[in-house]
Short mmCIF file of N, CA and C in Angstrom, two decimals:
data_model
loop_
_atom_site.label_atom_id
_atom_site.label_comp_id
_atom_site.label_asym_id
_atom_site.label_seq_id
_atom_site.Cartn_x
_atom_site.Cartn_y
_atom_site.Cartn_z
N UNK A 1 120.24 40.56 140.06
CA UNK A 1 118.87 40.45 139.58
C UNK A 1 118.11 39.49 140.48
N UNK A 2 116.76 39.71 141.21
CA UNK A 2 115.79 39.13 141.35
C UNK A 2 115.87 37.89 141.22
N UNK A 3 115.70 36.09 141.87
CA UNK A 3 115.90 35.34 141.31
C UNK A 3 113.88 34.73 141.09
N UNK A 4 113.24 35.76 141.79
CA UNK A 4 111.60 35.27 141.19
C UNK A 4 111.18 36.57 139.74
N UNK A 5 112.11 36.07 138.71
CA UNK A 5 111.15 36.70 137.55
C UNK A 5 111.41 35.99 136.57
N UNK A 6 110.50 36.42 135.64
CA UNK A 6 110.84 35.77 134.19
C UNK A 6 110.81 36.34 133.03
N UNK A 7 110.99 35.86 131.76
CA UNK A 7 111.00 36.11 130.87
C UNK A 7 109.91 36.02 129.28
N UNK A 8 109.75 37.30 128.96
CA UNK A 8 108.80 37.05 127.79
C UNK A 8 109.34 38.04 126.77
N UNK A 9 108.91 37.95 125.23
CA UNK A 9 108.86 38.57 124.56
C UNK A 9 107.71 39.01 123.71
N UNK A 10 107.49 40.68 123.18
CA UNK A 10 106.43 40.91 122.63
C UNK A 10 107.08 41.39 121.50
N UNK A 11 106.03 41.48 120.28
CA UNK A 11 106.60 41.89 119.01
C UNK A 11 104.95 42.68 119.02
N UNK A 12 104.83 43.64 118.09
CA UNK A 12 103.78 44.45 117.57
C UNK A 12 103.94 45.27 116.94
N UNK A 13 104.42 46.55 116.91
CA UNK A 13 104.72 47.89 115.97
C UNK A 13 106.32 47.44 115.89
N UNK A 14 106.59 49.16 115.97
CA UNK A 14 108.22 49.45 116.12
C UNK A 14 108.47 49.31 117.69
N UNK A 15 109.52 48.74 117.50
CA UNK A 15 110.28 48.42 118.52
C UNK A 15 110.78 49.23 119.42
N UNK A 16 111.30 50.60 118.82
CA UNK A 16 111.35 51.42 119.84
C UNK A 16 110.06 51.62 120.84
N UNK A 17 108.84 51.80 120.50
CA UNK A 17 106.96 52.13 121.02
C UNK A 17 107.49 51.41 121.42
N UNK A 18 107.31 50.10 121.47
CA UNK A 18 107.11 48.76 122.07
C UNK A 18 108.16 49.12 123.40
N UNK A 19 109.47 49.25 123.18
CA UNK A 19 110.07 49.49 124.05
C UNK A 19 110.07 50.66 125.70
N UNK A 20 109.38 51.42 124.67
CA UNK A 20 109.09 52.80 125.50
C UNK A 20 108.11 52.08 126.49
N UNK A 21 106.96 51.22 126.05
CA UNK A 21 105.95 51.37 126.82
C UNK A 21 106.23 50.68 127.99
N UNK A 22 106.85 49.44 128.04
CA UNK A 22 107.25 48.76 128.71
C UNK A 22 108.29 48.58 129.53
N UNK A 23 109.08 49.86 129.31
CA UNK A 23 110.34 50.17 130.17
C UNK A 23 109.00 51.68 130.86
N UNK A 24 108.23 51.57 130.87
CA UNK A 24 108.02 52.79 132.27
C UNK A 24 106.88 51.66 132.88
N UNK A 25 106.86 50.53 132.75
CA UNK A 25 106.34 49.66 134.07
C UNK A 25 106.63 49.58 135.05
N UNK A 26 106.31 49.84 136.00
CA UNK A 26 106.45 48.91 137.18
C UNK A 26 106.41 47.47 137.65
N UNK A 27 107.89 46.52 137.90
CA UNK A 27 108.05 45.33 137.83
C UNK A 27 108.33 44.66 137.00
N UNK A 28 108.98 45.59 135.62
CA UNK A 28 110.04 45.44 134.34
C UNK A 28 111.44 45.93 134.88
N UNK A 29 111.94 44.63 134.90
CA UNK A 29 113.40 44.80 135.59
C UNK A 29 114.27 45.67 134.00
N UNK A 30 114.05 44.75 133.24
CA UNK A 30 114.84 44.79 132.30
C UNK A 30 114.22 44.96 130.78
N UNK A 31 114.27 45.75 129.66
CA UNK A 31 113.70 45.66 128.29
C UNK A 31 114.47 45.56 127.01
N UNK A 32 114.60 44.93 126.49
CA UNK A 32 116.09 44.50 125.80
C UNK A 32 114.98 44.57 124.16
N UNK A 33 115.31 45.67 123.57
CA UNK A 33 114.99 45.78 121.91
C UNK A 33 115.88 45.12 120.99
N UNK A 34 115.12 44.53 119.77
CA UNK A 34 115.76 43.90 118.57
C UNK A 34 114.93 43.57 118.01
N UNK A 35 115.29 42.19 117.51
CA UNK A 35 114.46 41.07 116.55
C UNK A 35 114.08 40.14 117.37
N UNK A 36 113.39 39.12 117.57
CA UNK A 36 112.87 37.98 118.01
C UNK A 36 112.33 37.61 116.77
N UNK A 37 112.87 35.67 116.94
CA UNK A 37 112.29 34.61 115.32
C UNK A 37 111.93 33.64 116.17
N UNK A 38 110.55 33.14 115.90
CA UNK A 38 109.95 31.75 116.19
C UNK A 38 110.51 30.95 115.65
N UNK A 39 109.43 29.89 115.59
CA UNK A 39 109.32 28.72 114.60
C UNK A 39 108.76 29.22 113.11
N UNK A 40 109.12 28.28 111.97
CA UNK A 40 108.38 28.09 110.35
C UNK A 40 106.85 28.37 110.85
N UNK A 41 105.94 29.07 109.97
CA UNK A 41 106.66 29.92 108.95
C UNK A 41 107.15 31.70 109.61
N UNK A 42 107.15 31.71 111.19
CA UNK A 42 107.28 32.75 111.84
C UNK A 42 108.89 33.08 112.15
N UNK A 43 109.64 32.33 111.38
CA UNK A 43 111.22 32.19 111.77
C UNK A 43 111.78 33.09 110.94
N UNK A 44 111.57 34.52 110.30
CA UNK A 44 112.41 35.41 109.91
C UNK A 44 112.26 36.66 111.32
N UNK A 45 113.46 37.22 111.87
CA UNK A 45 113.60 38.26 112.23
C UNK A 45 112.14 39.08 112.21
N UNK A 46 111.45 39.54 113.61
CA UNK A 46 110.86 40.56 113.18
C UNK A 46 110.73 41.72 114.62
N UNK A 47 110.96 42.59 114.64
CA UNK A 47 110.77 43.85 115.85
C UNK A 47 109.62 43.26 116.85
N UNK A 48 110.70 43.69 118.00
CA UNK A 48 110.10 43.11 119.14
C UNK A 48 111.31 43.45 120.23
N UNK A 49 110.58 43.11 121.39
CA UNK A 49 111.38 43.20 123.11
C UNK A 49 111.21 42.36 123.80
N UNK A 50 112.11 41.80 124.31
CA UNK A 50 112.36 40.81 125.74
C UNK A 50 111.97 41.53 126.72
N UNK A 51 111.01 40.74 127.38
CA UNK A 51 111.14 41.60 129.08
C UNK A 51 111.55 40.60 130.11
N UNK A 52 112.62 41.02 131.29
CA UNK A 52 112.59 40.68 131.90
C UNK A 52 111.23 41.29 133.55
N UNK A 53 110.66 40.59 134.04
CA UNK A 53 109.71 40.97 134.99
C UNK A 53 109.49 40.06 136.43
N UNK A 54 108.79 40.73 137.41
CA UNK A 54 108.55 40.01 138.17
C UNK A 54 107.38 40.08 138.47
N UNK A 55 106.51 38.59 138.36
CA UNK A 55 105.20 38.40 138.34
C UNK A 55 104.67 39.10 139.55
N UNK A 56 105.04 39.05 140.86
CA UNK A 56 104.59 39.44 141.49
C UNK A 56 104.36 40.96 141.74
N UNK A 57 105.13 41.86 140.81
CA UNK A 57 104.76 43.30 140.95
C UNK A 57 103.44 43.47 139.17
N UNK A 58 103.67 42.20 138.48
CA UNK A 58 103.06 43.27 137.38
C UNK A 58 102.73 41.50 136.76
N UNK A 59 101.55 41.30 136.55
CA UNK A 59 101.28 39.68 135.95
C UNK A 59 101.32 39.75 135.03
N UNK A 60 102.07 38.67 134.02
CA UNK A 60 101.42 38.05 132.35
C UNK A 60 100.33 38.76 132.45
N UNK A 61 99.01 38.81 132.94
CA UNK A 61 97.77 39.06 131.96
C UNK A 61 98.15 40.21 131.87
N UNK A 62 98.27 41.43 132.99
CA UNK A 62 98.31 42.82 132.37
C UNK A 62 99.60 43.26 131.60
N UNK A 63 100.48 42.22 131.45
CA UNK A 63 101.48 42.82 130.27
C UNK A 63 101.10 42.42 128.85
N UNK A 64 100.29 41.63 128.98
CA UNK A 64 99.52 41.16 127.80
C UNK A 64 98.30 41.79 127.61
N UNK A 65 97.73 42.43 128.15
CA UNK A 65 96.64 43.44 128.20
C UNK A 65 97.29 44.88 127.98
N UNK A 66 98.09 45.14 128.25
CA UNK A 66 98.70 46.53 128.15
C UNK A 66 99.92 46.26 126.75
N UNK A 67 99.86 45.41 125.99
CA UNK A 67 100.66 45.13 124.77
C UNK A 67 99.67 45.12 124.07
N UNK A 68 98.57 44.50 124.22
CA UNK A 68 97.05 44.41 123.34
C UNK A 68 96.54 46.19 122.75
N UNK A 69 96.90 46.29 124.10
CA UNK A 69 96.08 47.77 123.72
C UNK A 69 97.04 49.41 123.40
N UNK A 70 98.49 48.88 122.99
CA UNK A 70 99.48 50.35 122.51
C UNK A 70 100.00 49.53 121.41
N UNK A 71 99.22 48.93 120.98
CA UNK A 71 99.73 48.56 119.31
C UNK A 71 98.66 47.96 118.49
N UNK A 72 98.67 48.04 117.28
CA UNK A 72 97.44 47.73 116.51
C UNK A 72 96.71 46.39 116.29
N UNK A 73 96.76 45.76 117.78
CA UNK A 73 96.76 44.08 117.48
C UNK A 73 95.67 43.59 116.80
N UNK A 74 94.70 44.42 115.99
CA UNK A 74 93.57 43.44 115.11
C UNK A 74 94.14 44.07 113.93
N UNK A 75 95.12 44.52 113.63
CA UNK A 75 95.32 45.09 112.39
C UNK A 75 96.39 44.34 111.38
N UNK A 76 95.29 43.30 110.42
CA UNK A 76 96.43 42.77 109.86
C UNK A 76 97.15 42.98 108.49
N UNK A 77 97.89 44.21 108.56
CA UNK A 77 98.49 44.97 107.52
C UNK A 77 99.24 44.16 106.96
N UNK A 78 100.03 45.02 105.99
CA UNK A 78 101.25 44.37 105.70
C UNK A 78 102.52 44.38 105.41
N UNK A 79 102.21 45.54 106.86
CA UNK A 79 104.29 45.19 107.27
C UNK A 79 103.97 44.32 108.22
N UNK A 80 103.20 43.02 108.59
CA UNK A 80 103.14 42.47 109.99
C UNK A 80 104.38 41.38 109.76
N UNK A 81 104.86 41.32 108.81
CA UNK A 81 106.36 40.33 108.69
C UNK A 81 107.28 41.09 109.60
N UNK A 82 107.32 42.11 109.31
CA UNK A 82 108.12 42.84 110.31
C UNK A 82 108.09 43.34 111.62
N UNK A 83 106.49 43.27 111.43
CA UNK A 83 105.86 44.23 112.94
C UNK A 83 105.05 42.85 113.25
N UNK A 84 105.50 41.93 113.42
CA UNK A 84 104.90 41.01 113.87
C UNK A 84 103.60 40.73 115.06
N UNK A 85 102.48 41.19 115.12
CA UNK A 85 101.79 41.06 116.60
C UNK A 85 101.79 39.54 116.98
N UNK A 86 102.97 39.50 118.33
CA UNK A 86 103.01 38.25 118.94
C UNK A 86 103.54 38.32 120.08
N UNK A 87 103.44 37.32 120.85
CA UNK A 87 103.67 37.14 122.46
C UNK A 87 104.68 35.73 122.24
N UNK A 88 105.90 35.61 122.54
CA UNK A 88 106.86 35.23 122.02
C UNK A 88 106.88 34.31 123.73
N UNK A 89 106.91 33.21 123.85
CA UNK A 89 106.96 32.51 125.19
C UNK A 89 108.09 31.57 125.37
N UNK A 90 108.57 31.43 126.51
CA UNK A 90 109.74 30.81 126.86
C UNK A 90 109.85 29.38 127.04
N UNK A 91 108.36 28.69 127.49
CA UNK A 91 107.94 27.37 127.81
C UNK A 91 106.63 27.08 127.61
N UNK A 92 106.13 25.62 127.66
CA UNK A 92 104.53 25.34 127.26
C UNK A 92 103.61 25.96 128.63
N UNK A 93 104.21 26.28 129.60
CA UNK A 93 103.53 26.38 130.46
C UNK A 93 102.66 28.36 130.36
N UNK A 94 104.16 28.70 129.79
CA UNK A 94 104.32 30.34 130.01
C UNK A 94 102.87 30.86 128.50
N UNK A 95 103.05 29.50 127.33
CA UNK A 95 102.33 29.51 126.03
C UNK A 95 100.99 28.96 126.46
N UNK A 96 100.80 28.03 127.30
CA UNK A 96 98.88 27.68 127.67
C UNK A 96 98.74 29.31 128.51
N UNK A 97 99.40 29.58 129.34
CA UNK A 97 98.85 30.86 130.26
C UNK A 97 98.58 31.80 128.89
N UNK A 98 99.58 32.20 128.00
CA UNK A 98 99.26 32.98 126.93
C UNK A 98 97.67 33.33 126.44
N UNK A 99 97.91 32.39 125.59
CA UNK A 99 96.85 31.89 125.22
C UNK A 99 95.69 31.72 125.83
N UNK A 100 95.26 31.28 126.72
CA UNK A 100 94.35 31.60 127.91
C UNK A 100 94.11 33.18 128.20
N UNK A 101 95.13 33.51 128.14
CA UNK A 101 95.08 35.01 128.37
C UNK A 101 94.48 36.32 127.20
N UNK A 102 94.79 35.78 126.43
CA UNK A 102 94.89 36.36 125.08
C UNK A 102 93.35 35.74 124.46
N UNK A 103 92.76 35.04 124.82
CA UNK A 103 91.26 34.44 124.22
C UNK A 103 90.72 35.01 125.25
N UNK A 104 90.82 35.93 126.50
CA UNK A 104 89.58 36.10 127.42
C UNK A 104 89.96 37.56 127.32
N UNK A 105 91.00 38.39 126.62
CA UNK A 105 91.35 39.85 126.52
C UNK A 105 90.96 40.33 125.14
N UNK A 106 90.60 38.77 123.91
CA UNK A 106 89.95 38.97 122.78
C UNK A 106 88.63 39.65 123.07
N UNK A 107 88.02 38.92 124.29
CA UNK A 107 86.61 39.49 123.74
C UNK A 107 86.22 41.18 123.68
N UNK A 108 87.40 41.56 124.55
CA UNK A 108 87.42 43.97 124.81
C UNK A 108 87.59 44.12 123.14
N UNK A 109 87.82 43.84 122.51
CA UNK A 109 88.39 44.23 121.40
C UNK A 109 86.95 44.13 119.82
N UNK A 110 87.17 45.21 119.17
CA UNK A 110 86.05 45.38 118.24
C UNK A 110 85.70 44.18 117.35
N UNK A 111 87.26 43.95 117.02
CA UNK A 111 87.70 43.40 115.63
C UNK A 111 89.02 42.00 116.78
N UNK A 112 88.81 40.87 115.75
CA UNK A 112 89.65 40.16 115.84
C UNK A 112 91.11 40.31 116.27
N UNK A 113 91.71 39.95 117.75
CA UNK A 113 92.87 39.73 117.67
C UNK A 113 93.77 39.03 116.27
N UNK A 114 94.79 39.71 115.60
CA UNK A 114 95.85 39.25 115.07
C UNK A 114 96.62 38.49 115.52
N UNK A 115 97.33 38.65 117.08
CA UNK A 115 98.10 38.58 118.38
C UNK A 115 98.11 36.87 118.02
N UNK A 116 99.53 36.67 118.07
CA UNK A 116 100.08 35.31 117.96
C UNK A 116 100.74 35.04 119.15
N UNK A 117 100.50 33.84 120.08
CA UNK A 117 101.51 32.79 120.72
C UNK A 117 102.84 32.07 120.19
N UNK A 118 103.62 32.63 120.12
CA UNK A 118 104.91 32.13 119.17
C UNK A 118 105.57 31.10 120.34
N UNK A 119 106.56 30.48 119.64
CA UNK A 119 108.09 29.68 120.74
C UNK A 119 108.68 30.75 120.55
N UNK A 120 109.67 31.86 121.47
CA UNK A 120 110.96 32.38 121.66
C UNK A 120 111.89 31.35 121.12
N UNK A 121 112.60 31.97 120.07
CA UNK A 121 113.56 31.06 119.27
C UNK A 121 115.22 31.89 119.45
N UNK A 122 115.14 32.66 119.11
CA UNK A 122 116.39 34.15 118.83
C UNK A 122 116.10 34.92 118.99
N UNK A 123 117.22 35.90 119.73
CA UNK A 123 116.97 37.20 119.76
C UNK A 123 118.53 37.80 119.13
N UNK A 124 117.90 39.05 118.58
CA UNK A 124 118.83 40.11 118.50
C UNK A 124 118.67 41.27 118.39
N UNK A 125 119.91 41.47 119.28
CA UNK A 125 120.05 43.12 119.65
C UNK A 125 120.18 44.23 118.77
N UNK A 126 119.20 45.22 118.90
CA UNK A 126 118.94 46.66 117.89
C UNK A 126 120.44 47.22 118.48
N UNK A 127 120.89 47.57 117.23
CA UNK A 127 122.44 48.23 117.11
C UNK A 127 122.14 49.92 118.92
N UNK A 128 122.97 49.48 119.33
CA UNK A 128 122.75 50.56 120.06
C UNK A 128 122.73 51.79 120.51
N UNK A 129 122.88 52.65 119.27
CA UNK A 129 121.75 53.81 118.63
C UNK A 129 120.57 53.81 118.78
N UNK A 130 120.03 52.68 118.84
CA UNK A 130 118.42 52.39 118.91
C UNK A 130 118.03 52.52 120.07
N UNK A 131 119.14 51.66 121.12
CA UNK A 131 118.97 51.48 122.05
C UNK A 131 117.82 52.35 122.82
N UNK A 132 116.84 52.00 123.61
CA UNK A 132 116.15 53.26 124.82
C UNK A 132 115.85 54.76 123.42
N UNK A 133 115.43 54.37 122.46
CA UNK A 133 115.50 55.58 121.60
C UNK A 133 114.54 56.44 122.12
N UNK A 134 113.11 56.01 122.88
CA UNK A 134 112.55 57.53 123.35
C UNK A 134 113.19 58.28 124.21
N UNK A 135 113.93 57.37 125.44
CA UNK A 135 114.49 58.30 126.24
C UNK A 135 115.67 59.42 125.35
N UNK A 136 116.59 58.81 124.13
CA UNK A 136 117.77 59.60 123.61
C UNK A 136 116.90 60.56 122.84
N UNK A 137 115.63 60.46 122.35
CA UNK A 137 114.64 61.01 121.65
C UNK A 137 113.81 61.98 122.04
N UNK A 138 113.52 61.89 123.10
CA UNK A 138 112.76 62.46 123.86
C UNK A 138 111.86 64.05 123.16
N UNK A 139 111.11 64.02 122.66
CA UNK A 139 110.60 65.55 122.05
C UNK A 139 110.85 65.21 120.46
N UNK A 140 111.52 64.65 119.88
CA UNK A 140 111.76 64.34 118.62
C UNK A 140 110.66 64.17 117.66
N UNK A 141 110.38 64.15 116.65
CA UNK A 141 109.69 64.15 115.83
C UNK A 141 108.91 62.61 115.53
N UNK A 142 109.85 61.69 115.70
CA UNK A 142 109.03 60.06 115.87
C UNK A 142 108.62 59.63 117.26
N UNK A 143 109.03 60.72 118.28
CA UNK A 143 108.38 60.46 119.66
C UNK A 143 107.12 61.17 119.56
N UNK A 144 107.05 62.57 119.20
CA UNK A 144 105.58 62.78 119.53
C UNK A 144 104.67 62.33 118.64
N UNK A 145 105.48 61.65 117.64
CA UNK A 145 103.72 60.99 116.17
C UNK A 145 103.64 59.99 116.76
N UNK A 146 104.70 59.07 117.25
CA UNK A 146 104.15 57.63 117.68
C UNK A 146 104.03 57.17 119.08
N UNK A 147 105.36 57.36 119.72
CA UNK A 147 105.91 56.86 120.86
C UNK A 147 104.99 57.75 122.26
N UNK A 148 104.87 58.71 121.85
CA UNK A 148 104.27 59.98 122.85
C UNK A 148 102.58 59.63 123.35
N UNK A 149 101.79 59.48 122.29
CA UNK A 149 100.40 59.15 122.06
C UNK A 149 100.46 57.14 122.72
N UNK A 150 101.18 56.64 122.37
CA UNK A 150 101.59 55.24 123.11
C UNK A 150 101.66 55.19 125.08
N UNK A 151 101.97 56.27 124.90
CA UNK A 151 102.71 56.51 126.55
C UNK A 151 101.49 57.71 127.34
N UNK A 152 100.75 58.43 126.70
CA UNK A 152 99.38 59.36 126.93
C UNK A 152 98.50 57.86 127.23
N UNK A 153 98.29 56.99 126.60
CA UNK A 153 97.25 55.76 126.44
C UNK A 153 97.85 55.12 128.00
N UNK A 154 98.95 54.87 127.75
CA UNK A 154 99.30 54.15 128.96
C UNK A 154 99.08 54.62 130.30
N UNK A 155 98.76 55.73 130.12
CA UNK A 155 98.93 56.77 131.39
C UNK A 155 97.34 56.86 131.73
N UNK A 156 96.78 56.80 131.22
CA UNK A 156 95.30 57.01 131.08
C UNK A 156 94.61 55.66 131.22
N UNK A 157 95.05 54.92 130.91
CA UNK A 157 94.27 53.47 130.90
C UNK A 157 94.99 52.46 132.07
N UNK A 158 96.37 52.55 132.11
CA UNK A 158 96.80 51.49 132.84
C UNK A 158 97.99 52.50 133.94
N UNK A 159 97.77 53.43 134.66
CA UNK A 159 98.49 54.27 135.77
C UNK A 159 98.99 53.66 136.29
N UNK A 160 98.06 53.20 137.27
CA UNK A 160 98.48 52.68 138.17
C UNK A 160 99.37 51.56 138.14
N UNK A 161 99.82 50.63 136.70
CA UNK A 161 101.18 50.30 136.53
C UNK A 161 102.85 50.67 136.48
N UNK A 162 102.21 52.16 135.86
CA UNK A 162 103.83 53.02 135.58
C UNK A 162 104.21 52.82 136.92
N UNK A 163 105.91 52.85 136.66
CA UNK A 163 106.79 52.94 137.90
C UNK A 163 106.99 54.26 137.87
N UNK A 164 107.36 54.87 139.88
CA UNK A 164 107.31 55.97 140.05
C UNK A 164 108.28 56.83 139.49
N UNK A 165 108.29 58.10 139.14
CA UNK A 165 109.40 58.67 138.16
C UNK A 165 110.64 58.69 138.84
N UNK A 166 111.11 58.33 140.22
CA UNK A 166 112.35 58.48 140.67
C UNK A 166 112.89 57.06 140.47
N UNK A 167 112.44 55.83 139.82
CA UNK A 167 113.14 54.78 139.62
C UNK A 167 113.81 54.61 138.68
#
């Protein structure tokens, strides 16, 4: 592995979406689905992905701009215990960039960001069945209601990020 990348985590919908979208980036080494738990009162388990990345092919802002916009981040329902909308950070440095980031990507948006700056506390791994479920999914019935229309958006709004299909 790369020794210039780093690490973040996002939480927002289901974890599989979440996963899909972000494993056809370009400059996502790695996308690891489960749970991620902050801090009180954000410290129960909730769906989310680790990414591993390298800033220099794909920056914090547009992975945080392209997480903003394939999940319902002003929507504050209430499965959000579970579907947590948050940007899960590794250090204070990685949480001021956040944040910074996330107050100047508020203003595109109709309605209020939900979208939380958490501490990365735990992770755990979705049993691996889950694992990559659009790719094992592919055509399935929870790929084209959710995961499919996630990945049409991505394609249309942010292209020129996807990595090329032979990678």
């Amino acid at each position: 592995m790369p020794t210039d990348v780093e690490r973040i985590g996002f939480g927002g919908g289901c974890h599989w979406c979440t996963e899909a979208v972000f494993a056809s980036l370009r400059g996502v080494i790695q996308v690891e689905q489960g749970f991620i738990r902050a801090d009180a009162p954000d410290d129960d388990f909730s769906e989310a992905v680790v990414l591993t990345f390298q800033p220099e092919n794909i920056s914090l802002g547009s992975l945080i701009e392209i997480h903003l916009r394939t999940h319902s981040s002003t929507s504050n329902h209430a499965m959000r215990q579970k579907y947590r909308s948050a940007i899960y950070v590794m250090d204070d440095a990685q949480a001021e960039a956040a944040r910074r980031i996330l107050t100047e990507a508020g203003t595109g948006f109709d309605a209020p960001l939900v979208t939380h700056v958490l501490p990365f506390r735990a992770f755990r791994a979705s049993d691996e069945r889950f694992q990559r479920y659009a790719e094992k999914h592919a055509g399935g019935p929870f790929c084209a209601t959710y995961i499919d229309p996630k990945l049409a958006l991505l394609k249309k709004e942010f292209g020129g990020f996807l990595r090329p299909v032979s990678e």
